[in-house]
CSV table of C-alpha atoms in Angstrom, one decimal:
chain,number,residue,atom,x,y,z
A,1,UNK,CA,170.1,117.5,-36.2
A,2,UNK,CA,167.8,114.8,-34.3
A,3,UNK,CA,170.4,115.6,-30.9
A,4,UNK,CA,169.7,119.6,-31.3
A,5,UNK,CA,166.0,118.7,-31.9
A,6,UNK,CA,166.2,116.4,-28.3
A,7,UNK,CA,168.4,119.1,-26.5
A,8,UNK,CA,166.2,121.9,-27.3
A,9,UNK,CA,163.0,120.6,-26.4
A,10,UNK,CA,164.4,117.9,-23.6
A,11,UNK,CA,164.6,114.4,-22.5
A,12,UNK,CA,160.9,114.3,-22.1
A,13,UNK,CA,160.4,114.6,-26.3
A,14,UNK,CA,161.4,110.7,-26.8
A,15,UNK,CA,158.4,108.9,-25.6
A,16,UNK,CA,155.8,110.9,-27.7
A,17,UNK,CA,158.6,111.1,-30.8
A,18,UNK,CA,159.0,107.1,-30.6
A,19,UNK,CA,154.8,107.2,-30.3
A,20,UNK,CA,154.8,109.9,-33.9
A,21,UNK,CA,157.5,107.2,-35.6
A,22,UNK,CA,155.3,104.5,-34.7
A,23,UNK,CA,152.1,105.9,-35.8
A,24,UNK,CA,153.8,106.9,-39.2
A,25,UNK,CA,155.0,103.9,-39.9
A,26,UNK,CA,151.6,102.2,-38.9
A,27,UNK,CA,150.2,104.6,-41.2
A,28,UNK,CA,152.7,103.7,-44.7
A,29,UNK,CA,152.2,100.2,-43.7
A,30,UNK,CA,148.3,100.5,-44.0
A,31,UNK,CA,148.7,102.4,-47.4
A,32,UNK,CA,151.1,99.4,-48.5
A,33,UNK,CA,148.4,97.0,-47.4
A,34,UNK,CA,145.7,99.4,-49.5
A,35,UNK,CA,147.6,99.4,-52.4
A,36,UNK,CA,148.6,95.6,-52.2
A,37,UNK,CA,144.7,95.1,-51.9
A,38,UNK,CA,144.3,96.8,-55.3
A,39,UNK,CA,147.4,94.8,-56.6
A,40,UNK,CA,145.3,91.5,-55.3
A,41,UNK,CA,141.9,92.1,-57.2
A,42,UNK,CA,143.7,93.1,-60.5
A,43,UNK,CA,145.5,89.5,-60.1
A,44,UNK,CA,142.4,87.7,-59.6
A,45,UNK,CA,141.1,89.2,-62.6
A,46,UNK,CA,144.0,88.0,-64.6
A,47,UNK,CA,143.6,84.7,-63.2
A,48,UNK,CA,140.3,84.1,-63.0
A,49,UNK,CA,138.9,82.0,-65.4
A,50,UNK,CA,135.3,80.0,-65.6
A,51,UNK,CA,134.8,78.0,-61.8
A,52,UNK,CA,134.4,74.6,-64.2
A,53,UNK,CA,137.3,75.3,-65.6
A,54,UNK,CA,139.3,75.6,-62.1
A,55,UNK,CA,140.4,72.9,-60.0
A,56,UNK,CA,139.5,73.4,-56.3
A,57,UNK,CA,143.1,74.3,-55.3
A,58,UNK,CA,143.4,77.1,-58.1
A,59,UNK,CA,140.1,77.7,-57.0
A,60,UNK,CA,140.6,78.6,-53.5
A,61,UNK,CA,143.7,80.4,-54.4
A,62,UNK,CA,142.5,82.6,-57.0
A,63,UNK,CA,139.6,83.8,-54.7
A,64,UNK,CA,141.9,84.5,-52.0
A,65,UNK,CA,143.2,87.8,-53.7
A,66,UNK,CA,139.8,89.0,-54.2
A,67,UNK,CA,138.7,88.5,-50.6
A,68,UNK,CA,141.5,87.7,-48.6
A,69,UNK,CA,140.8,84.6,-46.8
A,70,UNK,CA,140.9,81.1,-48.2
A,71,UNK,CA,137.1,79.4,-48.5
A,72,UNK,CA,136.2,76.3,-49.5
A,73,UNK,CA,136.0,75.2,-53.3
A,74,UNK,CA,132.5,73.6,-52.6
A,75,UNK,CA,131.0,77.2,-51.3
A,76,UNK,CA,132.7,79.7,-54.2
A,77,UNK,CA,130.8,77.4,-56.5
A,78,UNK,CA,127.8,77.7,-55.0
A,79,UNK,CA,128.2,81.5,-54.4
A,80,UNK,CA,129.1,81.8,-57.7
A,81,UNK,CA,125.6,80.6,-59.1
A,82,UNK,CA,123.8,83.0,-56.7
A,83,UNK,CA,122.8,86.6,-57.9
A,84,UNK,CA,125.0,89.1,-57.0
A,85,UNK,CA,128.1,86.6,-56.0
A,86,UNK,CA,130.6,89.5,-55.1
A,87,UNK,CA,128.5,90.9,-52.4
A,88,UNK,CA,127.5,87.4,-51.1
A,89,UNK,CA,131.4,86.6,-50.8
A,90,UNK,CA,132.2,89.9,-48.9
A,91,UNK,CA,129.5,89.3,-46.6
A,92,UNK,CA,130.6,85.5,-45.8
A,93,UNK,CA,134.0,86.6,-45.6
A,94,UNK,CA,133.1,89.8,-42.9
A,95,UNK,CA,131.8,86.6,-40.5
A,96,UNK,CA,133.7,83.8,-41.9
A,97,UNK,CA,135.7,83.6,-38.0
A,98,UNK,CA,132.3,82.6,-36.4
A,99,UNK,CA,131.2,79.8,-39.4
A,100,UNK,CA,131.7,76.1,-39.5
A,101,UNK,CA,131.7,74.4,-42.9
A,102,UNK,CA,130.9,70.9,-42.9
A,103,UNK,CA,133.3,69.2,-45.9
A,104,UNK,CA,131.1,65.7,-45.5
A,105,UNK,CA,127.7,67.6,-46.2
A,106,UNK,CA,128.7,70.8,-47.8
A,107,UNK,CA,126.7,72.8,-45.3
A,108,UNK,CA,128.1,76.1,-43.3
A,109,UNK,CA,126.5,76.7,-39.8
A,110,UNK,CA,128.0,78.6,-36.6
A,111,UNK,CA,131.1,77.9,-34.5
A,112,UNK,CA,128.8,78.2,-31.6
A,113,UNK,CA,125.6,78.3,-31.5
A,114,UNK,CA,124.9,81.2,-29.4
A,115,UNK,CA,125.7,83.5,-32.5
A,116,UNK,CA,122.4,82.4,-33.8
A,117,UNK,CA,120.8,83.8,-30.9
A,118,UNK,CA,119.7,87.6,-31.3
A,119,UNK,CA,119.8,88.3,-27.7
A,120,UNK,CA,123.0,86.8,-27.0
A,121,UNK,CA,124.7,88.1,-29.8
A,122,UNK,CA,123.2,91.8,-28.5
A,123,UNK,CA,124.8,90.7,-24.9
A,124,UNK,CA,128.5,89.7,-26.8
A,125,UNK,CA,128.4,93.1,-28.7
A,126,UNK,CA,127.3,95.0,-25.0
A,127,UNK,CA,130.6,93.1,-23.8
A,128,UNK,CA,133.1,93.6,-26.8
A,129,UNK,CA,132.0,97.1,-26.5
A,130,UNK,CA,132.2,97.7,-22.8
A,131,UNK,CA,135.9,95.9,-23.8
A,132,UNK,CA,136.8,98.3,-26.1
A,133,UNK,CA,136.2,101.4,-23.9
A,134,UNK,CA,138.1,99.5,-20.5
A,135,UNK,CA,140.9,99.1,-22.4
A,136,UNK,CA,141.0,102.1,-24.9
A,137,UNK,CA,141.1,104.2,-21.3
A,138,UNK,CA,143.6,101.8,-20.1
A,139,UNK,CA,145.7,102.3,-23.2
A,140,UNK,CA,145.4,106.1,-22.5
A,141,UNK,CA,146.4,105.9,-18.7
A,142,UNK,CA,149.4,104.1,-19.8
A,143,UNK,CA,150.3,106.8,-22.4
A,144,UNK,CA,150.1,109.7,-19.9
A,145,UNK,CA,152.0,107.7,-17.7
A,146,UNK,CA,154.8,106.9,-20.0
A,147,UNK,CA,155.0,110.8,-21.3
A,148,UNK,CA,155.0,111.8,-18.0
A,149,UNK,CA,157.9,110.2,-16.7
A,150,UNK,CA,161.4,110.5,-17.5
A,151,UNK,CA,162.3,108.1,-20.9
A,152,UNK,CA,165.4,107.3,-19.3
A,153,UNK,CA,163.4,105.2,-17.0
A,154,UNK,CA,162.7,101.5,-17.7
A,155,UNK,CA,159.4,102.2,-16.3
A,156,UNK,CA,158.4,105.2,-19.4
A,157,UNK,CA,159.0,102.3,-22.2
A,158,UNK,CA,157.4,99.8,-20.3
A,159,UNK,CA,154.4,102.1,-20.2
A,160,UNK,CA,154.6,102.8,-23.9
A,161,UNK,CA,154.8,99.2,-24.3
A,162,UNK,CA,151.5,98.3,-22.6
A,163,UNK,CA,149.8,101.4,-24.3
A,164,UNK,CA,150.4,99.8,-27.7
A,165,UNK,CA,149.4,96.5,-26.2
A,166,UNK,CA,146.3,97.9,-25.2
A,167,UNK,CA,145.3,99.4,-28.1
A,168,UNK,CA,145.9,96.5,-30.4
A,169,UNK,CA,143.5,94.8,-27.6
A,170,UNK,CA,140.9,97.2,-27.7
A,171,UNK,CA,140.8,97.2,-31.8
A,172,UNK,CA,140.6,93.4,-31.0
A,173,UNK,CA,137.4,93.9,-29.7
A,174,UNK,CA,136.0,96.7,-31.8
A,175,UNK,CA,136.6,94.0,-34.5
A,176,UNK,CA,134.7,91.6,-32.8
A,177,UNK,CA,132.0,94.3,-31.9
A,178,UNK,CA,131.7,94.5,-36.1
A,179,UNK,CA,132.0,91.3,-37.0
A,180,UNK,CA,129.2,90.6,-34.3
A,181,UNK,CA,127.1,93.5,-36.3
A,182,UNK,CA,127.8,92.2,-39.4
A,183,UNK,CA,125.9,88.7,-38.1
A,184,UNK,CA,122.7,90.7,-37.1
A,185,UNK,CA,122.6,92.3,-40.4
A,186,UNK,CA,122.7,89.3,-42.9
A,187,UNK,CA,124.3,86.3,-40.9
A,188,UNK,CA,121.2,84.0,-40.7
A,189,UNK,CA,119.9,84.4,-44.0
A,190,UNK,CA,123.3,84.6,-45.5
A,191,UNK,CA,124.2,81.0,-44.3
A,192,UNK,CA,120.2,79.5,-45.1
A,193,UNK,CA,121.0,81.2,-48.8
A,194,UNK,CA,124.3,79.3,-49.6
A,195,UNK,CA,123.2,76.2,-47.7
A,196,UNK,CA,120.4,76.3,-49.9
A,197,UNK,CA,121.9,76.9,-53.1
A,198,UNK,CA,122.9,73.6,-55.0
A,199,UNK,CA,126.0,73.6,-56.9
A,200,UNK,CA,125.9,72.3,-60.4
């Protein structure tokens, strides 16, 4: 059926059929990864038990399938005696890529120190975003170029190649663009509120 389906509509069909497989299976695998989220926070409630009670191994663990990221023992306890814990986690873990913890004094602070700085955290996200819209157009040239030329042609994959390189790059930087966001919005006092809070 597929080699009726290619003869009637011709050779230039496989590049943007390849592109449809590729976006569905993209798409199932980020239902899996939805559904394997919900899987994850039903764990954790089965395992989670008092923070006392938990060594700082199980610890870690145990709050990695509510949050997906592994933090350190000494800040989940902390958290955990702060109001509204769930909510503090989510927003340490949205910029947990740009923090520092300190295991000798317990304290988080920034990677670098320029993402303390409003005004060059506003130039990064002016970059990141310029970034995003360079290569989301390069992404695009490379897809008209690879549906535009015959797929039996090395130079048609090739293209479809860098298109999905491209892309991936671009979401790169729209993550960053967030993640930079997400520091504007409760970064600073996020990191002075768990710094601040003394574990018991």
């Amino acid at each position: 059926m597929f080699e009726q389906l290619l003869s009637l509509l011709g050779k230039p069909f496989v590049l943007p059929a390849a592109f449809l497989l590729i976006g569905a299976w993209t798409i199932n695998k980020l239902s899996v990864l939805h559904d394997s989220r919900r899987r994850n926070r039903i764990e954790f409630l089965d395992r989670w038990q008092s923070v006392d009670d938990m060594d700082d191994m199980r610890l870690e663990v145990t709050m990695r399938h509510l949050v997906g990221t592994y933090l350190p023992a000494d800040i989940i306890r902390k958290i955990s005696r702060t109001p509204f814990p769930t909510q503090t986690l989510l927003d340490l873990v949205a910029i947990w890529p740009l923090v520092r913890f300190d295991h000798l004094t317990g304290q988080l602070s920034w990677k670098k120190q320029e993402f303390g700085d409003p005004v060059v955290r506003r130039w990064l996200r002016v970059v990141m975003m310029l970034g995003y819209v360079v290569l989301a157009l390069i992404a695009v040239f490379f897809f008209y170029l690879a549906v535009g030329t015959d797929p039996s042609r090395p130079t048609a994959w090739i293209s479809g190649l860098n298109t999905l390189m491209f892309v991936v790059l671009a979401g790169s930087c729209l993550a960053r663009f967030d993640t930079l966001g997400d520091i504007g919005k409760h970064g600073a006092t996020l990191i002075a509120r768990i710094n601040a809070a003394v574990p018991e």
